[in-house]
CSV table of C-alpha atoms in Angstrom, one decimal:
chain,number,residue,atom,x,y,z
F,1126,MET,CA,-16.3,-13.3,5.3
F,1127,MET,CA,-20.0,-13.7,6.0
F,1128,LYS,CA,-19.8,-10.8,8.5
F,1129,TRP,CA,-17.9,-8.8,6.0
F,1130,ALA,CA,-20.7,-9.3,3.4
F,1131,ASP,CA,-23.4,-8.4,5.9
F,1132,MET,CA,-21.5,-5.1,6.8
F,1133,ILE,CA,-21.2,-4.3,3.0
F,1134,ASP,CA,-25.0,-4.7,2.8
F,1135,GLN,CA,-25.4,-2.3,5.7
F,1136,ASN,CA,-23.4,0.4,4.0
F,1137,THR,CA,-24.8,0.2,0.5
F,1138,GLU,CA,-26.0,3.7,0.1
F,1139,GLU,CA,-22.6,5.2,1.1
F,1140,LEU,CA,-20.7,2.8,-1.1
F,1141,ALA,CA,-23.0,3.5,-4.1
F,1142,ALA,CA,-22.6,7.2,-3.7
F,1143,LEU,CA,-18.7,6.9,-3.6
F,1144,GLU,CA,-18.8,4.7,-6.8
F,1145,THR,CA,-21.0,7.2,-8.6
F,1146,ILE,CA,-18.9,10.1,-7.8
F,1147,ASP,CA,-15.7,8.2,-8.7
F,1148,ALA,CA,-16.8,6.5,-11.9
F,1149,GLY,CA,-20.0,8.3,-13.1
F,1150,LYS,CA,-22.0,5.0,-12.8
F,1151,LEU,CA,-25.8,5.1,-12.2
F,1152,TYR,CA,-26.4,5.4,-8.5
F,1153,ASN,CA,-29.5,3.3,-8.5
F,1154,TRP,CA,-27.8,0.4,-10.5
F,1155,VAL,CA,-24.7,0.4,-8.2
F,1156,LYS,CA,-26.9,0.5,-5.1
F,1157,ASN,CA,-29.4,-2.1,-6.2
F,1158,VAL,CA,-27.2,-4.4,-8.4
F,1159,ASP,CA,-23.4,-4.0,-8.2
F,1160,ILE,CA,-22.9,-3.9,-4.4
F,1161,PRO,CA,-25.4,-6.5,-3.5
F,1162,LEU,CA,-23.9,-8.9,-6.1
F,1163,LEU,CA,-20.4,-8.1,-4.5
F,1164,ALA,CA,-21.7,-9.1,-1.1
F,1165,ASN,CA,-23.1,-12.3,-2.6
F,1166,THR,CA,-19.8,-13.0,-4.3
F,1167,ILE,CA,-18.1,-12.9,-1.0
F,1168,ARG,CA,-20.7,-15.2,0.5
F,1169,TYR,CA,-20.4,-17.7,-2.4
F,1170,TYR,CA,-16.7,-18.1,-1.9
F,1171,ALA,CA,-17.0,-18.1,1.9
F,1172,GLY,CA,-19.2,-21.1,1.3
F,1173,ALA,CA,-16.3,-22.7,-0.7
F,1174,ALA,CA,-13.5,-22.1,1.7
F,1175,ASP,CA,-13.9,-25.4,3.7
F,1176,LYS,CA,-14.5,-27.4,0.5
F,1177,ILE,CA,-11.0,-27.2,-0.9
F,1178,HIS,CA,-9.4,-30.6,-1.0
F,1179,GLY,CA,-7.1,-32.7,-3.1
F,1180,GLU,CA,-7.7,-36.3,-4.0
F,1181,VAL,CA,-6.2,-39.8,-3.4
F,1182,LEU,CA,-4.4,-41.1,-6.4
F,1183,LYS,CA,-4.2,-44.6,-7.8
F,1184,ALA,CA,-0.5,-44.9,-8.2
F,1185,SER,CA,0.9,-47.3,-10.8
F,1186,MET,CA,3.7,-48.6,-8.5
F,1187,GLU,CA,3.9,-49.4,-4.8
F,1188,PHE,CA,3.1,-46.0,-3.5
F,1189,HIS,CA,0.4,-44.3,-1.6
F,1190,ALA,CA,-0.2,-40.9,-3.2
F,1191,TYR,CA,-2.4,-37.9,-2.7
F,1192,THR,CA,-2.6,-34.3,-3.6
F,1193,LEU,CA,-3.0,-31.2,-1.4
F,1194,MET,CA,-4.4,-27.9,-2.6
F,1195,GLU,CA,-2.4,-25.2,-1.0
F,1196,PRO,CA,-2.7,-21.4,-1.1
F,1197,ILE,CA,-0.5,-20.0,-3.8
F,1198,GLY,CA,0.7,-17.3,-1.3
F,1199,VAL,CA,0.7,-13.5,-1.7
F,1200,VAL,CA,-1.4,-12.3,-4.6
F,1201,GLY,CA,-1.3,-9.0,-6.2
F,1202,HIS,CA,-4.6,-7.7,-7.7
F,1203,ILE,CA,-4.8,-4.8,-10.1
F,1204,ILE,CA,-8.4,-3.8,-11.0
F,1205,PRO,CA,-9.8,-1.3,-13.5
F,1206,TRP,CA,-11.9,1.8,-13.1
F,1207,ASN,CA,-15.1,0.7,-14.9
F,1208,PHE,CA,-16.5,-1.8,-12.3
F,1209,PRO,CA,-14.5,-0.9,-9.2
F,1210,SER,CA,-16.9,-2.9,-6.7
F,1211,THR,CA,-17.5,-5.9,-9.0
F,1212,MET,CA,-13.9,-6.4,-9.8
F,1213,PHE,CA,-12.9,-6.0,-6.2
F,1214,GLY,CA,-15.2,-8.9,-5.3
F,1215,ALA,CA,-14.2,-11.0,-8.2
F,1216,LYS,CA,-10.5,-10.8,-7.2
F,1217,VAL,CA,-10.6,-10.6,-3.4
F,1218,ALA,CA,-13.3,-13.2,-2.5
F,1219,PRO,CA,-11.8,-16.3,-4.2
F,1220,SER,CA,-8.3,-15.6,-3.2
F,1221,LEU,CA,-9.3,-15.0,0.4
F,1222,ALA,CA,-11.3,-18.2,0.5
F,1223,ALA,CA,-8.2,-20.0,-0.9
F,1224,GLY,CA,-6.2,-18.8,2.1
F,1225,CYS,CA,-4.1,-16.2,0.4
F,1226,THR,CA,-3.0,-12.8,1.6
F,1227,MET,CA,-3.1,-9.9,-0.9
F,1228,VAL,CA,-2.2,-6.5,-2.1
F,1229,LEU,CA,-4.8,-4.9,-4.2
F,1230,LYS,CA,-4.3,-1.8,-6.4
F,1231,PRO,CA,-7.5,0.0,-7.4
F,1232,ALA,CA,-7.4,2.1,-10.5
F,1233,GLU,CA,-6.1,5.6,-9.8
F,1234,GLN,CA,-9.5,7.0,-11.1
F,1235,THR,CA,-11.7,5.1,-8.7
F,1236,PRO,CA,-9.9,4.2,-5.4
F,1237,LEU,CA,-12.7,5.1,-2.8
F,1238,THR,CA,-14.8,2.0,-2.6
F,1239,ALA,CA,-11.8,-0.3,-2.5
F,1240,LEU,CA,-10.6,1.6,0.7
F,1241,PHE,CA,-14.1,1.6,2.2
F,1242,TYR,CA,-14.4,-2.3,1.6
F,1243,ALA,CA,-11.0,-2.8,3.2
F,1244,HIS,CA,-12.1,-0.7,6.2
F,1245,LEU,CA,-15.2,-2.9,6.5
F,1246,ALA,CA,-13.1,-6.0,6.3
F,1247,LYS,CA,-11.0,-4.9,9.2
F,1248,GLN,CA,-14.2,-4.2,11.2
F,1249,ALA,CA,-15.6,-7.6,10.2
F,1250,GLY,CA,-12.5,-9.3,11.8
F,1251,ILE,CA,-10.2,-10.0,8.8
F,1252,PRO,CA,-6.7,-9.9,10.3
F,1253,ASP,CA,-4.4,-7.0,9.6
F,1254,GLY,CA,-2.0,-7.8,6.7
F,1255,VAL,CA,-4.4,-10.2,4.9
F,1256,LEU,CA,-6.1,-7.6,2.7
F,1257,ASN,CA,-4.0,-4.6,1.8
F,1258,VAL,CA,-5.3,-1.8,-0.5
F,1259,VAL,CA,-2.7,0.3,-2.1
F,1260,PRO,CA,-3.9,3.2,-4.3
F,1261,GLY,CA,-1.5,4.6,-6.8
F,1262,PHE,CA,-0.7,4.9,-10.4
F,1263,GLY,CA,0.1,1.9,-12.6
F,1264,SER,CA,3.6,3.1,-13.4
F,1265,ASN,CA,4.7,2.9,-9.7
F,1266,ALA,CA,2.2,1.1,-7.6
F,1267,GLY,CA,1.2,-1.4,-10.3
F,1268,ALA,CA,4.8,-1.9,-11.4
F,1269,ALA,CA,5.8,-2.6,-7.9
F,1270,ILE,CA,3.2,-5.4,-7.6
F,1271,THR,CA,4.1,-7.1,-10.8
F,1272,SER,CA,7.8,-7.0,-10.3
F,1273,HIS,CA,8.0,-7.7,-6.5
F,1274,MET,CA,9.9,-10.9,-5.7
F,1275,ASP,CA,7.7,-11.7,-2.7
F,1276,ILE,CA,4.4,-11.6,-4.6
F,1277,ASP,CA,3.5,-15.1,-5.8
F,1278,LYS,CA,0.7,-14.4,-8.2
F,1279,VAL,CA,-0.8,-11.5,-10.1
F,1280,SER,CA,-4.4,-11.2,-11.2
F,1281,PHE,CA,-5.0,-8.3,-13.6
F,1282,THR,CA,-8.1,-6.8,-15.3
F,1283,GLY,CA,-7.5,-4.0,-17.8
F,1284,SER,CA,-6.2,-3.3,-21.3
F,1285,THR,CA,-4.4,-5.7,-23.5
F,1286,ASP,CA,-1.4,-3.3,-23.8
F,1287,VAL,CA,-0.9,-3.2,-20.0
F,1288,GLY,CA,-1.5,-6.9,-19.7
F,1289,ARG,CA,1.6,-7.4,-21.8
F,1290,LYS,CA,3.6,-5.3,-19.4
F,1291,VAL,CA,2.2,-7.3,-16.4
F,1292,MET,CA,3.5,-10.6,-18.1
F,1293,MET,CA,6.9,-9.1,-18.9
F,1294,ALA,CA,7.3,-7.8,-15.3
F,1295,ALA,CA,6.3,-11.1,-13.9
F,1296,ALA,CA,8.7,-13.0,-16.2
F,1297,ARG,CA,11.6,-10.6,-15.4
F,1298,SER,CA,11.1,-11.0,-11.7
F,1299,ASN,CA,10.2,-14.4,-10.0
F,1300,LEU,CA,8.3,-15.9,-12.9
F,1301,LYS,CA,5.1,-15.5,-10.9
F,1302,PRO,CA,2.0,-16.8,-12.7
F,1303,VAL,CA,-0.5,-14.3,-14.0
F,1304,SER,CA,-4.1,-14.3,-14.9
F,1305,LEU,CA,-5.4,-11.6,-17.4
F,1306,GLU,CA,-8.8,-10.4,-18.2
F,1307,LEU,CA,-8.3,-8.0,-21.0
F,1308,GLY,CA,-10.0,-6.0,-23.7
F,1309,GLY,CA,-12.8,-7.1,-26.0
F,1310,LYS,CA,-14.7,-6.2,-29.1
F,1311,SER,CA,-17.6,-8.6,-28.7
F,1312,PRO,CA,-20.0,-9.5,-31.5
F,1313,ILE,CA,-23.8,-10.0,-31.4
F,1314,LEU,CA,-25.3,-12.0,-34.1
F,1315,VAL,CA,-29.1,-11.6,-34.7
F,1316,PHE,CA,-30.7,-14.1,-37.1
F,1317,ASP,CA,-33.7,-13.7,-39.3
F,1318,ASP,CA,-36.0,-15.7,-36.9
F,1319,ALA,CA,-35.5,-13.4,-34.0
F,1320,ASP,CA,-38.1,-11.2,-32.5
F,1321,VAL,CA,-37.0,-7.9,-33.9
F,1322,ASP,CA,-38.2,-5.7,-31.1
F,1323,LYS,CA,-36.7,-7.9,-28.3
F,1324,ALA,CA,-33.5,-8.3,-30.3
F,1325,ALA,CA,-33.1,-4.6,-30.7
F,1326,GLU,CA,-33.7,-4.0,-27.0
F,1327,LEU,CA,-30.9,-6.6,-26.2
F,1328,ALA,CA,-28.5,-5.1,-28.7
F,1329,LEU,CA,-29.1,-1.6,-27.4
F,1330,PHE,CA,-28.3,-2.7,-23.8
F,1331,GLY,CA,-25.4,-4.6,-25.1
F,1332,PHE,CA,-23.5,-1.6,-26.2
F,1333,LEU,CA,-25.0,1.2,-23.9
F,1334,PHE,CA,-24.8,-0.6,-20.5
F,1335,ASN,CA,-22.4,1.3,-18.1
F,1336,LYS,CA,-22.0,3.9,-20.9
F,1337,GLY,CA,-20.2,1.4,-23.0
F,1338,GLU,CA,-17.3,1.2,-20.4
F,1339,ILE,CA,-17.4,-2.6,-20.2
F,1340,CYS,CA,-15.0,-5.0,-21.7
F,1341,VAL,CA,-17.8,-7.4,-23.0
F,1342,ALA,CA,-19.9,-4.7,-24.6
F,1343,GLY,CA,-21.6,-5.9,-27.8
F,1344,THR,CA,-20.1,-3.3,-30.0
F,1345,ARG,CA,-20.1,-5.3,-33.2
F,1346,LEU,CA,-23.6,-6.0,-34.3
F,1347,PHE,CA,-24.3,-8.3,-37.2
F,1348,VAL,CA,-27.9,-8.6,-38.4
F,1349,GLN,CA,-29.1,-11.2,-41.0
F,1350,GLU,CA,-30.3,-9.5,-44.1
F,1351,GLY,CA,-33.9,-10.6,-44.0
F,1352,ILE,CA,-34.6,-8.4,-40.9
F,1353,TYR,CA,-31.9,-5.9,-41.2
F,1354,ASP,CA,-33.9,-2.9,-42.5
F,1355,GLU,CA,-36.6,-3.3,-39.8
F,1356,PHE,CA,-34.1,-4.0,-37.1
F,1357,GLU,CA,-32.0,-0.9,-38.0
F,1358,LYS,CA,-35.0,1.4,-37.8
F,1359,LYS,CA,-36.0,0.1,-34.4
F,1360,LEU,CA,-32.5,0.2,-33.0
F,1361,VAL,CA,-32.1,3.8,-34.0
F,1362,GLU,CA,-35.4,4.7,-32.5
F,1363,LYS,CA,-34.5,3.2,-29.2
F,1364,ALA,CA,-31.1,4.8,-29.2
F,1365,LYS,CA,-32.6,8.2,-29.7
F,1366,ALA,CA,-34.9,7.6,-26.7
F,1367,TRP,CA,-32.1,6.6,-24.4
F,1368,VAL,CA,-31.7,9.0,-21.5
F,1369,VAL,CA,-28.3,10.4,-20.9
F,1370,GLY,CA,-28.0,12.5,-17.8
F,1371,ASP,CA,-27.0,12.9,-14.1
F,1372,PRO,CA,-26.1,9.5,-12.7
F,1373,PHE,CA,-27.9,10.4,-9.4
F,1374,ASP,CA,-31.2,10.9,-11.3
F,1375,PRO,CA,-33.3,7.8,-11.3
F,1376,LYS,CA,-34.5,8.6,-14.8
F,1377,SER,CA,-31.1,8.5,-16.4
F,1378,GLN,CA,-30.0,5.4,-18.3
F,1379,GLN,CA,-26.5,6.6,-19.0
F,1380,GLY,CA,-24.2,8.7,-16.9
F,1381,PRO,CA,-21.0,10.5,-17.9
F,1382,GLN,CA,-17.8,8.7,-19.1
F,1383,ALA,CA,-15.5,8.1,-16.3
F,1384,SER,CA,-12.8,10.7,-17.1
F,1385,LYS,CA,-12.0,13.5,-19.5
F,1386,GLU,CA,-9.3,11.3,-21.1
F,1387,GLN,CA,-11.9,8.6,-21.9
F,1388,PHE,CA,-14.4,11.1,-23.1
F,1389,GLU,CA,-11.9,12.6,-25.6
F,1390,LYS,CA,-10.8,9.2,-26.7
F,1391,ILE,CA,-14.3,8.2,-27.5
F,1392,LEU,CA,-15.1,11.4,-29.5
F,1393,SER,CA,-11.8,11.0,-31.4
F,1394,TYR,CA,-12.9,7.5,-32.5
F,1395,ILE,CA,-16.3,8.8,-33.6
F,1396,GLU,CA,-14.6,11.4,-35.8
F,1397,HIS,CA,-12.3,8.7,-37.2
F,1398,GLY,CA,-15.3,6.5,-38.1
F,1399,LYS,CA,-16.7,9.4,-40.1
F,1400,ARG,CA,-13.4,9.9,-41.9
F,1401,GLU,CA,-13.3,6.2,-42.6
F,1402,GLY,CA,-16.6,6.5,-44.5
F,1403,ALA,CA,-19.0,4.8,-42.1
F,1404,THR,CA,-22.6,6.1,-42.0
F,1405,LEU,CA,-23.5,7.8,-38.8
F,1406,LEU,CA,-27.1,6.7,-38.0
F,1407,THR,CA,-27.5,8.5,-34.7
F,1408,GLY,CA,-25.5,10.3,-32.1
F,1409,GLY,CA,-21.9,11.2,-32.5
F,1410,LYS,CA,-21.8,14.3,-30.2
F,1411,ARG,CA,-21.3,15.2,-26.6
F,1412,VAL,CA,-24.5,15.9,-24.6
F,1413,GLY,CA,-24.7,19.4,-23.2
F,1414,ASP,CA,-21.7,21.6,-22.4
F,1415,LYS,CA,-20.9,20.3,-18.9
F,1416,GLY,CA,-19.6,16.9,-17.9
F,1417,TYR,CA,-18.3,14.0,-20.0
F,1418,TYR,CA,-21.7,12.9,-21.6
F,1419,ILE,CA,-21.8,11.3,-25.1
F,1420,GLU,CA,-24.9,10.4,-27.2
F,1421,PRO,CA,-25.5,6.8,-28.0
F,1422,THR,CA,-23.7,6.4,-31.4
F,1423,ILE,CA,-24.4,4.0,-34.2
F,1424,PHE,CA,-22.5,3.5,-37.3
F,1425,SER,CA,-23.7,1.4,-40.3
F,1426,ASN,CA,-22.0,0.5,-43.7
F,1427,VAL,CA,-18.9,-0.4,-41.8
F,1428,LYS,CA,-16.1,-2.4,-43.2
F,1429,GLU,CA,-14.3,-5.0,-41.0
F,1430,ASP,CA,-10.9,-3.4,-41.3
F,1431,MET,CA,-12.1,0.0,-40.0
F,1432,LEU,CA,-10.6,1.1,-36.8
F,1433,ILE,CA,-14.1,1.6,-35.2
F,1434,VAL,CA,-14.8,-2.0,-35.9
F,1435,GLN,CA,-11.4,-3.5,-34.8
F,1436,ASP,CA,-10.4,-1.3,-31.7
F,1437,GLU,CA,-11.9,-1.4,-28.3
F,1438,ILE,CA,-13.4,2.1,-28.0
F,1439,PHE,CA,-14.8,1.6,-24.5
F,1440,GLY,CA,-17.8,4.0,-24.9
F,1441,PRO,CA,-21.4,4.1,-26.3
F,1442,VAL,CA,-20.4,3.5,-30.0
F,1443,LEU,CA,-21.8,0.6,-32.1
F,1444,SER,CA,-20.9,-0.7,-35.5
F,1445,LEU,CA,-23.9,-2.3,-37.4
F,1446,LYS,CA,-23.3,-4.7,-40.3
F,1447,LYS,CA,-25.5,-7.0,-42.5
F,1448,PHE,CA,-24.7,-10.6,-43.2
F,1449,LYS,CA,-26.3,-13.4,-45.3
F,1450,THR,CA,-25.4,-16.9,-44.2
F,1451,ILE,CA,-24.5,-18.5,-40.9
F,1452,GLU,CA,-21.1,-19.1,-42.2
F,1453,GLU,CA,-20.6,-15.4,-43.0
F,1454,GLY,CA,-21.9,-14.4,-39.6
F,1455,ILE,CA,-19.4,-16.6,-37.8
F,1456,LYS,CA,-16.5,-15.5,-39.9
F,1457,SER,CA,-17.2,-11.9,-39.3
F,1458,ALA,CA,-17.7,-12.6,-35.5
F,1459,ASN,CA,-14.3,-14.2,-35.3
F,1460,ASN,CA,-12.6,-11.5,-37.3
F,1461,THR,CA,-11.0,-9.8,-34.3
F,1462,LYS,CA,-8.0,-10.1,-32.2
F,1463,TYR,CA,-10.2,-10.4,-29.0
F,1464,GLY,CA,-12.3,-13.2,-27.8
F,1465,LEU,CA,-14.0,-12.2,-24.5
F,1466,ALA,CA,-17.8,-12.6,-25.2
F,1467,ALA,CA,-20.4,-12.9,-27.9
F,1468,GLY,CA,-24.2,-13.0,-28.2
F,1469,VAL,CA,-26.5,-15.0,-30.4
F,1470,VAL,CA,-30.2,-14.1,-30.9
F,1471,THR,CA,-32.2,-16.9,-32.6
F,1472,LYS,CA,-35.2,-19.2,-31.9
F,1473,ASN,CA,-33.4,-22.1,-33.8
F,1474,ILE,CA,-31.5,-24.4,-31.3
F,1475,ASP,CA,-29.4,-25.8,-34.2
F,1476,ILE,CA,-28.2,-22.3,-35.1
F,1477,ALA,CA,-27.6,-21.5,-31.5
F,1478,ASN,CA,-25.5,-24.7,-31.0
F,1479,THR,CA,-23.5,-24.2,-34.3
F,1480,VAL,CA,-22.7,-20.6,-33.7
F,1481,SER,CA,-21.9,-20.9,-29.9
F,1482,ARG,CA,-19.4,-23.7,-30.8
F,1483,SER,CA,-17.9,-21.8,-33.6
F,1484,ILE,CA,-17.2,-18.4,-32.0
F,1485,ARG,CA,-13.9,-18.2,-30.3
F,1486,ALA,CA,-14.9,-16.4,-27.1
F,1487,GLY,CA,-14.8,-17.3,-23.4
F,1488,VAL,CA,-18.5,-16.8,-22.9
F,1489,VAL,CA,-21.4,-17.0,-25.4
F,1490,TRP,CA,-24.8,-15.6,-24.4
F,1491,ILE,CA,-27.8,-17.1,-26.3
F,1492,ASN,CA,-30.9,-14.8,-26.3
F,1493,CYS,CA,-29.5,-12.9,-23.4
F,1494,TYR,CA,-26.5,-10.6,-22.7
F,1495,PHE,CA,-24.4,-9.7,-19.6
F,1496,ALA,CA,-25.7,-12.9,-17.9
F,1497,PHE,CA,-23.0,-13.1,-15.2
F,1498,GLY,CA,-23.1,-15.2,-12.1
F,1499,ASP,CA,-20.9,-16.3,-9.2
F,1500,ASP,CA,-20.9,-19.9,-10.5
F,1501,ILE,CA,-20.4,-19.0,-14.1
F,1502,PRO,CA,-16.6,-18.9,-15.1
F,1503,TYR,CA,-15.7,-15.7,-17.0
F,1504,GLY,CA,-12.6,-14.9,-19.1
F,1505,GLY,CA,-11.2,-14.6,-22.6
F,1506,TYR,CA,-9.7,-16.3,-25.6
F,1507,LYS,CA,-7.0,-14.8,-27.9
F,1508,MET,CA,-5.9,-11.3,-26.8
F,1509,SER,CA,-8.7,-11.0,-24.3
F,1510,GLY,CA,-6.4,-12.9,-21.9
F,1511,PHE,CA,-6.4,-16.1,-20.1
F,1512,GLY,CA,-7.6,-17.4,-16.6
F,1513,ARG,CA,-11.0,-17.2,-15.2
F,1514,ASP,CA,-12.9,-15.1,-12.8
F,1515,TYR,CA,-16.0,-16.5,-10.9
F,1516,GLY,CA,-16.9,-20.1,-10.5
F,1517,MET,CA,-14.7,-22.7,-8.9
F,1518,GLU,CA,-12.1,-22.1,-11.6
F,1519,ALA,CA,-11.4,-18.6,-10.0
F,1520,LEU,CA,-10.7,-20.3,-6.7
F,1521,HIS,CA,-8.3,-22.9,-8.2
F,1522,LYS,CA,-6.1,-20.2,-9.8
F,1523,TYR,CA,-5.1,-19.1,-6.3
F,1524,LEU,CA,-4.1,-22.6,-5.3
F,1525,GLN,CA,-1.1,-24.8,-5.8
F,1526,VAL,CA,-1.3,-28.6,-6.3
F,1527,LYS,CA,1.2,-30.5,-4.2
F,1528,SER,CA,1.7,-34.3,-4.6
F,1529,VAL,CA,2.5,-36.3,-1.6
F,1530,VAL,CA,3.9,-39.8,-2.1
F,1531,THR,CA,4.9,-42.5,0.4
F,1532,PRO,CA,6.0,-46.1,-0.3
F,1533,LEU,CA,3.9,-49.1,0.5
F,1534,TYR,CA,5.6,-52.3,2.0
F,1535,ASN,CA,4.0,-55.6,1.8
F,1536,SER,CA,0.6,-54.2,0.9
F,1537,PRO,CA,-2.0,-56.9,0.1
F,1538,TRP,CA,-3.3,-54.8,-2.8
F,1539,LEU,CA,-2.4,-51.6,-4.6
C-alpha cells in the first residue's frame, strides 16, 4: 500500500488531468489537494493494517474468551462522480487494510481515474483479484454488486433515492450489511459576534467549492439579524467577484458542472426558486454559451418549505435567511430531512457548544468548513445515511467480530 501511494504521487499530473476532463474539477486543486490527500489516505490505513486486534474478555463463568477481528469478505464499493479520487481512497484504503477483496464501480460519468489507480495498484504489487474496478451504469453494474450473493458488504456514496435501492437489493439477496453516505442540505449559522468579512468568505466557499457539487455544501445560510444587512452585502460582492471559467486556467475558482443533466437540473431549480417568490440577489444564469458553467447564485427572502431550501440542488445555489435567537437558528438548521454536516460561526464558546450539540448532523464545523481528515470520522444522520468513512470507524465497518470461548478447568482464578 505504501508503494502504491508513492506511485500515485509520481503520476499526479496525469491523474489530475483525467479528473479535470472527466468531472470539470479545477486542475490545480485536484493536482495539489485531492490526489495528494488520496495518497495520504492510503498511507494512513496502511499504518493501521497491522494494528487490527480483538480483546481478551473477562467472562462471568468458567471460560476463557477473546474476540477476533476478521475481514468481512468481498466488499462492493459504489462511488459518485463529484469526488472520484477522494471517494476511491475513502472506500478502498480501509477495506484493503482490513484484509478484504473488493469490486469497485466508479460513476459512469467519471471512470478514468479509478481505472488508472487500479493499474497503479497492480504495478505496486497488489495481487490480481484483490482490487477490481468495473465501470458501468448503476442499473446494471451497480445492481449486480448490490444483489450479488457472493458480495458480503456494500459501501455506497450517492443520492438518498439510490441509497434506498441499495438497501432493498441487499435485503432481497443475502442480507449483506450496507453503509450509506447520502445527500445533504447543510446549514451554516452565523451569529452576531462573528467577524463579518471572514464569515462571508467561509460561507461563500461553503456553497461554491467544487461548483456546489459536494454533499456537505453549506447551501442553507442562516445569519443573525444584528449583522444580516452588512453580511448580505459583503457576500453578494464576493459572489460577483468569484471567477467561473476553464478548470485548467489557474485563475478559475469554479469550473463547469459535471454533466449536461446536472447543469439543466440546477438551472431548473433556480427557475423554480424565482417562481416560489424568493429574491434573487445575484447570479441565476449560465456563464457564456459554451460549456456547463453557472453563475454563483444567492436567494434571500426564502421560506423553509420552498423546494430550493429543502432539496439538494448539488450546484452553486445558496438560500440566505435571517434569524433572531439561538433557539430559532437551531430549529431552522434542523428543519431538513438530511443530517450530513453543519457550520457554526461565532466567537462565543457557549454558543458553539450549545449549537454543536443541538444540530442533528454527523459533523459540525466551528469557525471553519470542509475540515476533513483521515483521522476524522465522516457520515450522516437521518436521511444522509449511516456508517462512517475515515477514522478507525471506517476500518471497523469492514471487519467482523468473532468471539472465541474455551472452558477453564480447575483454574485458581477467573
